[in-house]
Short mmCIF file of C-alpha atoms in Angstrom, two decimals:
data_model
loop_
_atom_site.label_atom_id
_atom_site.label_comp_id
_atom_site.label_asym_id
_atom_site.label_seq_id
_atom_site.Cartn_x
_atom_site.Cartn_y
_atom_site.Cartn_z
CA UNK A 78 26.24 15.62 81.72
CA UNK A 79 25.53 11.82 83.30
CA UNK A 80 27.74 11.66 86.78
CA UNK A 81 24.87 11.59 88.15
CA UNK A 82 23.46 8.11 87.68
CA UNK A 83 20.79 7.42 90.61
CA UNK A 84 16.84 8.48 90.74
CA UNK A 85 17.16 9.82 87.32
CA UNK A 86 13.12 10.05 86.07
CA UNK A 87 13.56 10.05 82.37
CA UNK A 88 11.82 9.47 78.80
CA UNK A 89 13.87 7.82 76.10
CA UNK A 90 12.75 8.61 73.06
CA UNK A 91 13.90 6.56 69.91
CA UNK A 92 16.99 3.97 69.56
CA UNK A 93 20.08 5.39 68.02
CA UNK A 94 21.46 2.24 67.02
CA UNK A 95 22.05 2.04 63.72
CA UNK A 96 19.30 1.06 61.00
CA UNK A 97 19.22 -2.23 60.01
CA UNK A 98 19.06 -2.67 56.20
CA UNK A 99 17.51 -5.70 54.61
CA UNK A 100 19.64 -5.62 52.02
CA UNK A 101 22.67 -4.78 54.58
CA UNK A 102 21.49 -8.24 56.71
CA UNK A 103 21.22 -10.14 53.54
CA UNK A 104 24.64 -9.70 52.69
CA UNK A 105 26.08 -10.43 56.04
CA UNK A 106 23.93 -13.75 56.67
CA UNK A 107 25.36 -14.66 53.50
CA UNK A 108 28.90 -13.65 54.34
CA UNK A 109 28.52 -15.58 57.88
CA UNK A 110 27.14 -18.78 56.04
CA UNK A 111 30.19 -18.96 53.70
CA UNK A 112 33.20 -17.97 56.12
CA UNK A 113 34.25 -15.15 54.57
CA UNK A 114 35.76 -12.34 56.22
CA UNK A 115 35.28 -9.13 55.09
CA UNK A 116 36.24 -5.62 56.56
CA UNK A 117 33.83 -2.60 56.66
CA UNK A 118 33.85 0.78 57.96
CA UNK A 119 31.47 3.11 59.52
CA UNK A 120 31.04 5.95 57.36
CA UNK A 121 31.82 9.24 59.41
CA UNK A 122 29.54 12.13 58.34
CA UNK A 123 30.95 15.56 58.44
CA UNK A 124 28.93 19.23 58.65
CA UNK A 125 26.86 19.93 55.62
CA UNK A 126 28.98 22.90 53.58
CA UNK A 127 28.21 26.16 55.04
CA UNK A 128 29.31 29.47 53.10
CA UNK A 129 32.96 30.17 55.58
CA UNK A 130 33.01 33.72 57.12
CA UNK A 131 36.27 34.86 55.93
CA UNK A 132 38.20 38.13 57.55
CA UNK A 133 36.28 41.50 56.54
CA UNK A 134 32.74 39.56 55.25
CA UNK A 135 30.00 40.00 57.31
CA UNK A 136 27.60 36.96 57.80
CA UNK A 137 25.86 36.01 54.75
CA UNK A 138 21.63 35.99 54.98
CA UNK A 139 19.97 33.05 53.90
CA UNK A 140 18.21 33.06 50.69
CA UNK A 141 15.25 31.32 49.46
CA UNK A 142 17.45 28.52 47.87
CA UNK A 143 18.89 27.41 50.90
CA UNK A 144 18.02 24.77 53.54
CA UNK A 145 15.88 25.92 56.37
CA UNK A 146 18.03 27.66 58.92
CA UNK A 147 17.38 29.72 62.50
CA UNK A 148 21.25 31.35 61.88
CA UNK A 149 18.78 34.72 61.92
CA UNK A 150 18.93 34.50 65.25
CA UNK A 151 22.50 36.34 64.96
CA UNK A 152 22.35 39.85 63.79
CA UNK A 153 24.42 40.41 60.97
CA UNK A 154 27.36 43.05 61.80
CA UNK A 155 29.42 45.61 59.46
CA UNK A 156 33.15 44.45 58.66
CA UNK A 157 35.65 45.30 61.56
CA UNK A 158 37.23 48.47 61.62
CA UNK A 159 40.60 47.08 63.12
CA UNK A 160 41.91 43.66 61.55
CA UNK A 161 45.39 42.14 63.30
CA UNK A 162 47.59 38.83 63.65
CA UNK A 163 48.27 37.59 67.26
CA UNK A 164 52.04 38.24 65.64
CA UNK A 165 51.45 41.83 66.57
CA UNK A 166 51.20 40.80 69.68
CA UNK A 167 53.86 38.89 70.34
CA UNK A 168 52.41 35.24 69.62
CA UNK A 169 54.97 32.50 68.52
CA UNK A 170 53.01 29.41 66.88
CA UNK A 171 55.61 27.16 67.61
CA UNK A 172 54.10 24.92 70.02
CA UNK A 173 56.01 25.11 72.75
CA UNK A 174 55.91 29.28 73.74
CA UNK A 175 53.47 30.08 75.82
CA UNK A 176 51.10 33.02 73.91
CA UNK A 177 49.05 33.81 77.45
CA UNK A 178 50.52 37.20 77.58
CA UNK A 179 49.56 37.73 73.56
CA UNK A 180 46.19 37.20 73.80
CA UNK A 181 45.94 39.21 77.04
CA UNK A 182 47.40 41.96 75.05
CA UNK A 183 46.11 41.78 71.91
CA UNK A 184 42.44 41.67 73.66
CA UNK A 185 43.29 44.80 76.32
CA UNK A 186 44.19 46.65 73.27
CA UNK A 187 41.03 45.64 70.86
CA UNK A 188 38.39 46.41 73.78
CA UNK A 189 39.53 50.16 72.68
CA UNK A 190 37.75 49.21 69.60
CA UNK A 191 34.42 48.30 71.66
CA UNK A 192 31.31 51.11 69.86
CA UNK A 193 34.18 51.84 67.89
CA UNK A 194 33.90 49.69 64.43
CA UNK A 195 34.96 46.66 66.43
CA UNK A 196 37.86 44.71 65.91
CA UNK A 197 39.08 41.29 64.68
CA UNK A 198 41.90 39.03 65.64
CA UNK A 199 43.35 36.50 63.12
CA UNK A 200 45.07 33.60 64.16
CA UNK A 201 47.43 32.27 61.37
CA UNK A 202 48.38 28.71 60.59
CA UNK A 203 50.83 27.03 63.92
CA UNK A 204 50.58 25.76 66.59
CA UNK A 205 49.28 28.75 69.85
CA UNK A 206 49.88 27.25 73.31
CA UNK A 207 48.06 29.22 75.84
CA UNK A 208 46.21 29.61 78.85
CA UNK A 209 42.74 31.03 79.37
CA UNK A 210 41.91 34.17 78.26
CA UNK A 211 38.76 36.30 78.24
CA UNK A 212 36.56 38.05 74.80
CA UNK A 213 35.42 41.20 74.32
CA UNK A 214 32.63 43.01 73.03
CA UNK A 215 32.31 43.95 68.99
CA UNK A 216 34.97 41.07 68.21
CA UNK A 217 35.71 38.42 66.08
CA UNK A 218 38.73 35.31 66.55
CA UNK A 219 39.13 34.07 63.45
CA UNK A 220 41.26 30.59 63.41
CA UNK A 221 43.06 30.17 59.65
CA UNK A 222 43.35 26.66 58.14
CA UNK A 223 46.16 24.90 59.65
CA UNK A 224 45.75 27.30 62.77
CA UNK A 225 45.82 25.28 65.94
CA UNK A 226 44.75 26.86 69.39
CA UNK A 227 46.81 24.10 71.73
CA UNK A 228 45.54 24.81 75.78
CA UNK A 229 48.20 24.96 78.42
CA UNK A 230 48.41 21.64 80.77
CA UNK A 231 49.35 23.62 83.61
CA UNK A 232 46.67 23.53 86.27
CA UNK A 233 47.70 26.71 87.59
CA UNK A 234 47.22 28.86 84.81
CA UNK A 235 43.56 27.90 85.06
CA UNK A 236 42.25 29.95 87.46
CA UNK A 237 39.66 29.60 89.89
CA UNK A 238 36.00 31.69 89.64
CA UNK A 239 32.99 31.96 91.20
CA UNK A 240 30.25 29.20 90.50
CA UNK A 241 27.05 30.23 88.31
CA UNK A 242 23.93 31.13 90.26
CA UNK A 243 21.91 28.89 89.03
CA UNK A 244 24.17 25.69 90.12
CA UNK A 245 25.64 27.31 93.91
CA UNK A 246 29.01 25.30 93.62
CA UNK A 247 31.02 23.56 91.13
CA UNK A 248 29.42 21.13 88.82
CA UNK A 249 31.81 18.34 90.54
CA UNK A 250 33.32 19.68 93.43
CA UNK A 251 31.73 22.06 95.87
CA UNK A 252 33.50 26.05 95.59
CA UNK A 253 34.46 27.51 92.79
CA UNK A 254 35.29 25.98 89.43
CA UNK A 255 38.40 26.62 86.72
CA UNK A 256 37.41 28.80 84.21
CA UNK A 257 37.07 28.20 80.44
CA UNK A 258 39.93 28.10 77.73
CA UNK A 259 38.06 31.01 75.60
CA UNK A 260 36.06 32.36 78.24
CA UNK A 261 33.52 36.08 77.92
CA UNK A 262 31.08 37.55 79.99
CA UNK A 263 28.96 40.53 79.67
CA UNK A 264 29.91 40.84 76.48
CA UNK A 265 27.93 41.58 72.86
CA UNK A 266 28.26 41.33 68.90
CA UNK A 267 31.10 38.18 68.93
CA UNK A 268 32.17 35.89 66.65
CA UNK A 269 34.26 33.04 66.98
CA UNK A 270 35.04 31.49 63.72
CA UNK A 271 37.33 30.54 61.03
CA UNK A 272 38.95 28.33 57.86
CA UNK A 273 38.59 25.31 59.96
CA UNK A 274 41.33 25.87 62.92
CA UNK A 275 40.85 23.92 65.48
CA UNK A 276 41.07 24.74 69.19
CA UNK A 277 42.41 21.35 71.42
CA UNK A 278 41.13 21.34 75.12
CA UNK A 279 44.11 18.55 75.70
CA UNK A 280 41.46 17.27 77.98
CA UNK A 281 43.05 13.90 78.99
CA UNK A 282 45.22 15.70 81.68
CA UNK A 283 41.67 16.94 83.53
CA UNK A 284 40.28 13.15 82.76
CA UNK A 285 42.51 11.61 84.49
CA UNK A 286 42.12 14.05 87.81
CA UNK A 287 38.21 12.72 87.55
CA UNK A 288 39.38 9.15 86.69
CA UNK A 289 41.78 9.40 89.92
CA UNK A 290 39.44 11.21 92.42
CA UNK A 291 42.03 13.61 92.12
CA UNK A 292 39.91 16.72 91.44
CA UNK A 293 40.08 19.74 93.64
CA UNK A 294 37.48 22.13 91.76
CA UNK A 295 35.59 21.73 88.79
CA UNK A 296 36.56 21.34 85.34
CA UNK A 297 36.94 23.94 82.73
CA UNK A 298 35.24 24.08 79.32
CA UNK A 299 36.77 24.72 76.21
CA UNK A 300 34.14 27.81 75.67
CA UNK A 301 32.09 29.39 77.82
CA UNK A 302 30.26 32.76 77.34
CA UNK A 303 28.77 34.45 80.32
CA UNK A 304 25.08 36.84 80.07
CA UNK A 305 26.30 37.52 76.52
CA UNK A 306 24.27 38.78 72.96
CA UNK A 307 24.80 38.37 69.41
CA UNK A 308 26.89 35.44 69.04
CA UNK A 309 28.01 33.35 66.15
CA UNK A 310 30.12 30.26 66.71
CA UNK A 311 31.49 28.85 63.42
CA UNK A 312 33.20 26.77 61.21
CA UNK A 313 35.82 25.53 63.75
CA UNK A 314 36.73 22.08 65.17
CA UNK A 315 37.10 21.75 68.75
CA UNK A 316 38.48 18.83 70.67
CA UNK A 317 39.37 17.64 73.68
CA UNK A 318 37.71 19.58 75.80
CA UNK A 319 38.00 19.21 79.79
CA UNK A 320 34.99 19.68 80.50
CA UNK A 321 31.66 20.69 78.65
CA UNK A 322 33.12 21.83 75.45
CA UNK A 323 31.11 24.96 74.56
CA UNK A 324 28.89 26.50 76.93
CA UNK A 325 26.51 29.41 76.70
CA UNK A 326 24.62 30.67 79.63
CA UNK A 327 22.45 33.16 80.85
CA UNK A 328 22.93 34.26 76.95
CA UNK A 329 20.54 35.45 74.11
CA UNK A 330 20.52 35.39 70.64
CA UNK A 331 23.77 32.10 70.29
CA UNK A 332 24.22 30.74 66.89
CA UNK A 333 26.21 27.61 66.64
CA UNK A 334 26.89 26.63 63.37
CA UNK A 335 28.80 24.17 61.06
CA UNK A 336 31.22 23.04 63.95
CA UNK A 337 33.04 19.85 64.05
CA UNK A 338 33.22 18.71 67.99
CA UNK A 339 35.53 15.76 68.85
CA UNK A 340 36.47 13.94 72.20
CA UNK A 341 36.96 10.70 72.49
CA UNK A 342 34.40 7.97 73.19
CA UNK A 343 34.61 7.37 77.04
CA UNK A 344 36.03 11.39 77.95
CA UNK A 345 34.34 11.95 80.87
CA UNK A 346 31.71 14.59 80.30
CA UNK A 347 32.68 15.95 77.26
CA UNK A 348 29.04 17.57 76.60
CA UNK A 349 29.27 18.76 72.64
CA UNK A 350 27.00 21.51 73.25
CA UNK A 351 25.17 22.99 76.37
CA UNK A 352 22.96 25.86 76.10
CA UNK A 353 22.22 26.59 79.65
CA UNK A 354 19.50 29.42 81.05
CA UNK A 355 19.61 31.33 77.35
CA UNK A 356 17.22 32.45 74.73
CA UNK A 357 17.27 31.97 71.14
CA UNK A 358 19.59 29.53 70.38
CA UNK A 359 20.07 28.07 66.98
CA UNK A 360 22.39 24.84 66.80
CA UNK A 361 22.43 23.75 63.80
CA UNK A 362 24.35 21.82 60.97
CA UNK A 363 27.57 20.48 63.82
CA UNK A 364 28.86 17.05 64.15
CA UNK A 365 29.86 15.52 67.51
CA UNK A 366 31.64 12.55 69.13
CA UNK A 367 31.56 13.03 72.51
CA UNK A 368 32.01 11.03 75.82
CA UNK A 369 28.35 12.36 77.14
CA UNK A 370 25.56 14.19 75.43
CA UNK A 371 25.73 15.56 72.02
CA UNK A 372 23.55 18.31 73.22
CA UNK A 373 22.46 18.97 76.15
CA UNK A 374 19.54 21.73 77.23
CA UNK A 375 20.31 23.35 81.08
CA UNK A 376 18.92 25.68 83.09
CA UNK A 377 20.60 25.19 86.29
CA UNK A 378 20.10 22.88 89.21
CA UNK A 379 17.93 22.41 92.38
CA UNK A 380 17.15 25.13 94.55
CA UNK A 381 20.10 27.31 93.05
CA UNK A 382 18.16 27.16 89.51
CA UNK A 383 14.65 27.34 91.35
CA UNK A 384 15.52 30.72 92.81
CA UNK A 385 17.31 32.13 90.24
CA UNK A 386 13.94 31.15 88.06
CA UNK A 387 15.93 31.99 84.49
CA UNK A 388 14.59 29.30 81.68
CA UNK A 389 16.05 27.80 78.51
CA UNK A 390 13.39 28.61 75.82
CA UNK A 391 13.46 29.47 71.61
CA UNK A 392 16.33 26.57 71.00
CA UNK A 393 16.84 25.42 67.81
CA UNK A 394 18.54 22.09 67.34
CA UNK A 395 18.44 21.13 63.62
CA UNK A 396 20.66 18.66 61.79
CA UNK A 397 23.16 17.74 64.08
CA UNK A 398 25.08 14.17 63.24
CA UNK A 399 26.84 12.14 65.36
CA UNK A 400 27.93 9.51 68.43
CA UNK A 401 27.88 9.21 71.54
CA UNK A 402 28.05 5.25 73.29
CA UNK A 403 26.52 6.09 76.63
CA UNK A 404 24.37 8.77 76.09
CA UNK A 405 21.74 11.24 74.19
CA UNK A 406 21.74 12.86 70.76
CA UNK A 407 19.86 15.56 72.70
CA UNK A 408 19.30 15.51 76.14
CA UNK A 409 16.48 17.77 77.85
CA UNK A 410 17.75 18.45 81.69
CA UNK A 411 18.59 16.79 84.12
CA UNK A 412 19.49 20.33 85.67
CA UNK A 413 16.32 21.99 84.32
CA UNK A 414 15.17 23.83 87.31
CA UNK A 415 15.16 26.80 85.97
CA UNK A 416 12.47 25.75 83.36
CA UNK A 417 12.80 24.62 79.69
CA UNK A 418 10.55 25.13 76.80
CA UNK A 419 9.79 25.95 73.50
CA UNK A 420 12.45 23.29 72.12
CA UNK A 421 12.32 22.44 68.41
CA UNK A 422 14.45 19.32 67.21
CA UNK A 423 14.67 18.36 63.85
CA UNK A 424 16.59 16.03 61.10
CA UNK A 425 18.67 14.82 64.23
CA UNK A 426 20.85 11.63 63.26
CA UNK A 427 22.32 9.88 66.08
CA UNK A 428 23.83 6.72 65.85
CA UNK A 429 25.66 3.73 68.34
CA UNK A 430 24.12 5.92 71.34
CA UNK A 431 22.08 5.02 74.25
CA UNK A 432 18.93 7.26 72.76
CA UNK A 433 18.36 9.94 70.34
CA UNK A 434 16.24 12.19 72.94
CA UNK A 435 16.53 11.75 76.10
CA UNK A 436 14.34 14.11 79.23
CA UNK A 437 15.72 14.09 81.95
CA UNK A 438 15.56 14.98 85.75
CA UNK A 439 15.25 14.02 89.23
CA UNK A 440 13.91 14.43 92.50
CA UNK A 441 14.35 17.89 94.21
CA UNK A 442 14.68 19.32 90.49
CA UNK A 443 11.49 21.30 90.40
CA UNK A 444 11.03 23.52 87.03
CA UNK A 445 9.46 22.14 84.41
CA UNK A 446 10.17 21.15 80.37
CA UNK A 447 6.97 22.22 78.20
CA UNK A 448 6.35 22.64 74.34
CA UNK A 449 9.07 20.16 72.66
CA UNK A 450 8.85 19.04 69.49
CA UNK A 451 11.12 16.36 67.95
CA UNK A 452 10.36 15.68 63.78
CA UNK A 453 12.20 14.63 60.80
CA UNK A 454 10.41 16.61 58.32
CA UNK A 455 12.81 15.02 55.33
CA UNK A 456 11.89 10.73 56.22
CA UNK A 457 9.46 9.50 53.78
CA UNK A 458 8.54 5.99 55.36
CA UNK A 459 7.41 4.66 51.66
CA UNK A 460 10.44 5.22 50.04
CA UNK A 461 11.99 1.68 50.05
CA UNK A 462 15.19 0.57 47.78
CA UNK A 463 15.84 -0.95 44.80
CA UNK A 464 18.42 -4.19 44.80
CA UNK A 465 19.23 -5.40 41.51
CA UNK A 466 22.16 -7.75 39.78
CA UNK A 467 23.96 -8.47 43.14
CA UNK A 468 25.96 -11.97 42.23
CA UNK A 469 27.42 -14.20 45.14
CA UNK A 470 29.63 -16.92 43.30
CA UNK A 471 32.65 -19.39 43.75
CA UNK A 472 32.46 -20.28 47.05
CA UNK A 473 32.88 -23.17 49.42
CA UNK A 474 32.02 -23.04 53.60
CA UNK A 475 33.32 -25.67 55.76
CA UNK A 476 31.52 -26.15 59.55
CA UNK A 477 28.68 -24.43 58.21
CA UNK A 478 25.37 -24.07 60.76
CA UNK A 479 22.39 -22.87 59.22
CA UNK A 480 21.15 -22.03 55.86
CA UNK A 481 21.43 -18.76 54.07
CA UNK A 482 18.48 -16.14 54.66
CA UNK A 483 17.41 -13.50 52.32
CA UNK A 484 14.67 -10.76 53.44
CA UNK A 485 13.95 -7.90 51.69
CA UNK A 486 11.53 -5.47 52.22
CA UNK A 487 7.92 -5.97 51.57
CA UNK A 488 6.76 -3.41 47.97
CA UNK A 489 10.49 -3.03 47.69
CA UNK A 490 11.94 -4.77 44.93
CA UNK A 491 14.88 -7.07 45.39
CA UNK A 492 15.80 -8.90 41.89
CA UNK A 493 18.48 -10.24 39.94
CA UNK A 494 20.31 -12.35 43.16
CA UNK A 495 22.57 -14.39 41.57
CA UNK A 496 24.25 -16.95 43.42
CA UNK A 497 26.45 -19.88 41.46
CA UNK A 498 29.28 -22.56 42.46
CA UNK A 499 28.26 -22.16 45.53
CA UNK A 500 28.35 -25.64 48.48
CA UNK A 501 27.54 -25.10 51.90
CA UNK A 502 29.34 -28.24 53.91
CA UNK A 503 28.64 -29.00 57.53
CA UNK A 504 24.19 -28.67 57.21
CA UNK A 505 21.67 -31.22 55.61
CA UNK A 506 20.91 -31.51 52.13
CA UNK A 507 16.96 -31.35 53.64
CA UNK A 508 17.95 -27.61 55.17
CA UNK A 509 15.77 -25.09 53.70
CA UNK A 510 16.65 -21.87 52.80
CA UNK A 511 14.71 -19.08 54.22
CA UNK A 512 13.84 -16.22 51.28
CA UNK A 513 10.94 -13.16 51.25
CA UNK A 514 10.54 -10.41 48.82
CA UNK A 515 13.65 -11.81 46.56
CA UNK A 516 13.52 -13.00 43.31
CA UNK A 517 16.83 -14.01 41.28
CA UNK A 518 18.87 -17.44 39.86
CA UNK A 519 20.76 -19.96 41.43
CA UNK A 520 22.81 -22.66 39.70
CA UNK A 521 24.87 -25.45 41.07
CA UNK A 522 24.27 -24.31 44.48
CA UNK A 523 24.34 -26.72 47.59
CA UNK A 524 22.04 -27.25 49.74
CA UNK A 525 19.18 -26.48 46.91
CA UNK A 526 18.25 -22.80 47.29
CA UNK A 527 14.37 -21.40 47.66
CA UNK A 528 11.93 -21.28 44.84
CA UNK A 529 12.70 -17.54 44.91
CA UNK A 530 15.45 -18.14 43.01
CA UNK A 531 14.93 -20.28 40.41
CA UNK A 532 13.86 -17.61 37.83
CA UNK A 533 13.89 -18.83 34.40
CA UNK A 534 13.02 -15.96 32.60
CA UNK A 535 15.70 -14.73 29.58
CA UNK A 536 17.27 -12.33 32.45
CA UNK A 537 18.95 -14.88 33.71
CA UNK A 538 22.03 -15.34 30.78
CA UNK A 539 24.11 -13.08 33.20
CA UNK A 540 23.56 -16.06 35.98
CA UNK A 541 24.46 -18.85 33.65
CA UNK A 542 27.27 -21.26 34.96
CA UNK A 543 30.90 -20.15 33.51
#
């Protein structure tokens, strides 16, 4: 989370702007020089395939085959004894009926089921409007594909509970705070997963209370689970969220996995993930856009978190993609004051953001952050690209400024340029063009192009004016 903006003592570690491809600023000097306009997009990476949990599988092991993983950090459970649709309940997936009372019902009935063979409750494709409701123990929510879990906009039906220990008050405002969309506490052996449903915050409501000063307690999150074990988060997107969008504490043994996490770029606070005072937690394989930190490692808050003394430690965060404009691909603290440690980040890629890891934390913190290590086990720094047969022809600028530049990449090989018909108006026939590490042709080019490219060799019959 970044409201707080003053005395911040923190350690930025890496840029997560973009990389800046030779070849990539080749192509738009060139594109500058000669006026032309083209449009590009930024490539949007999505969660590496994971094997779905359907209804009645249990969660597959890994085998040797398969990418490293900490998912073993969930124990894997037998197939639920009781399987039912939030239609027995009641539920309408219309859009517009409230399904409060359904889930209230459905989960009354299924904690019968608790050291019982467990439950499950499906959630077909439509549209579920609802308020908060709480988990239980030995249970799975399982979203179908085209299932969407829409939250209710009514500040009411958000009630009010007790801050957490470790933090004394609300995050934002001082009392309690509103409790989460999918909330659980004290509870064991969970899953929350699915064919891709999606479960929408509709955050903007609670955004605009912060935006307006308007806040009287403390924003929900989209997920929060309480002193809880044995939990699997999965193959879900959530978006929107009010608040911090999924939010373990005090918790052991958290898998996060395969999630797709969206809010947009300047939601205030919109945290991806927050593992908070808890032990063993495996994030892995998620992508994120979020308004603050992609993830973000907790353990409460000034004397609240000193006193309650209960760390962060065994987190896993391990290929996790995506954006954040203000902010941290990871982000250690700043409420820490519980202690952090034993933090593993790996194959992290984090891009347009304001750092990749950021520590964090501030005076009156106390705690401490020991035994973090960041890597990228899979970057081979001498692996450079090949460029080859890239023609530029048929073109004229007008008010040109400057002559073209062309760097590749030292040991890299950049051949066959090819640039023909080709006048630059507007700069001196004396201007020099400025080449290294290219080799290729150039005929009937204006002003007369580097030595780099006047190849002669047979090759060049491709390159040969038309």
């Amino acid at each position: 989370m970044e409201s707080e903006k003053t005395n911040f003592q923190s350690v930025t570690i890496g840029s997560c702007a973009r990389p800046s491809w030779s070849i990539l600023f080749l192509l738009f000097t060139l594109i500058t020089i000669f006026s032309i306009q083209l449009s590009t997009t930024t490539p949007y990476l999505f969660p590496p395939n994971w094997a779905l949990i359907r209804p009645q599988r249990s969660v597959p092991s890994s085998s040797a085959s398969d990418p490293i993983t900490c998912s073993g950090f969930f124990r894997a459970l037998p197939k639920r004894k009781l399987v039912m649709s939030i239609k027995d309940f009641g539920g309408v997936g219309d859009g517009k009926t409230s399904n409060t009372e359904a889930f209230r019902r459905a989960i009354r009935y299924m904690q019968r089921f608790q050291h019982r063979g467990g439950s499950q409750l499906n959630i077909p494709n439509g549209t579920w409007l609802t308020a908060p409701f709480n988990l239980t123990s030995d249970f799975t929510l399982f979203l179908n594909q085209g299932a969407l879990l829409l939250a209710s906009q009514d500040v009411k039906e958000w009630p009010i509970i007790e801050p957490l220990p470790s933090y004394g008050r609300g995050r934002e405002r001082l009392g309690g705070r509103h409790i989460s969309l999918i909330h659980g506490n004290g509870i064991k052996n969970v899953i929350i997963t699915g064919d891709n449903g999606t479960v929408d915050g509709q955050g903007k409501m609670w955004w605009e209370l912060w935006w307006n000063r308007t806040l009287e307690h403390t924003r929900g999150h989209l997920l929060e689970l309480i002193n809880s074990d044995n939990v699997l988060i999965s193959n879900l997107t959530f978006r929107n969220s009010p608040f911090w969008t999924i939010h373990p504490v005090y918790c052991r043994n958290v898998v996060i996995k395969g999630m797709t996490i969206l809010a947009p770029l300047n939601a205030p606070n919109t945290d991806g993930i927050d593992p908070d005072s808890s032990t063993n937690v495996c994030i892995e394989d998620n992508y994120i856009e979020s308004g603050d930190d992609l993830v973000a490692i907790k353990s409460g808050w000034d004397q609240y978190g000193i006193t309650m003394a209960h760390p962060s430690t065994n987190i896993i965060v391990r290929r996790v993609s995506g954006t954040t404009p203000t902010c941290s691909g990871v982000g250690i603290g700043s409420e820490m004051s519980g202690g952090i440690s034993n933090i593993t980040i790996e194959d992290l890629h984090v891009w347009d953001s304001a750092a990749g890891v950021r520590v964090k934390s501030d005076k009156g913190r106390g705690g401490y952050i020991s035994n973090v290590s960041i890597t990228d086990d899979g970057w081979d720094p001498n692996a450079v690209p090949i460029f080859k047969d890239i023609s530029i022809s048929n073109i004229v600028s007008v008010n040109s400024t400057k002559a073209p530049v062309l760097e590749g990449i030292e040991g890299s090989s950049f051949e066959g340029l090819c640039f023909k018909n080709i006048t630059l108006h507007g700069i001196a026939a004396s201007t020099k063009w400025h080449c290294e590490y290219v080799s290729g042709f150039a005929t009937k080019v204006f002003p007369v192009p580097c030595p780099d490219l006047k190849n002669t060799s047979s090759d060049s019959s491709w390159c040969s004016p038309s």
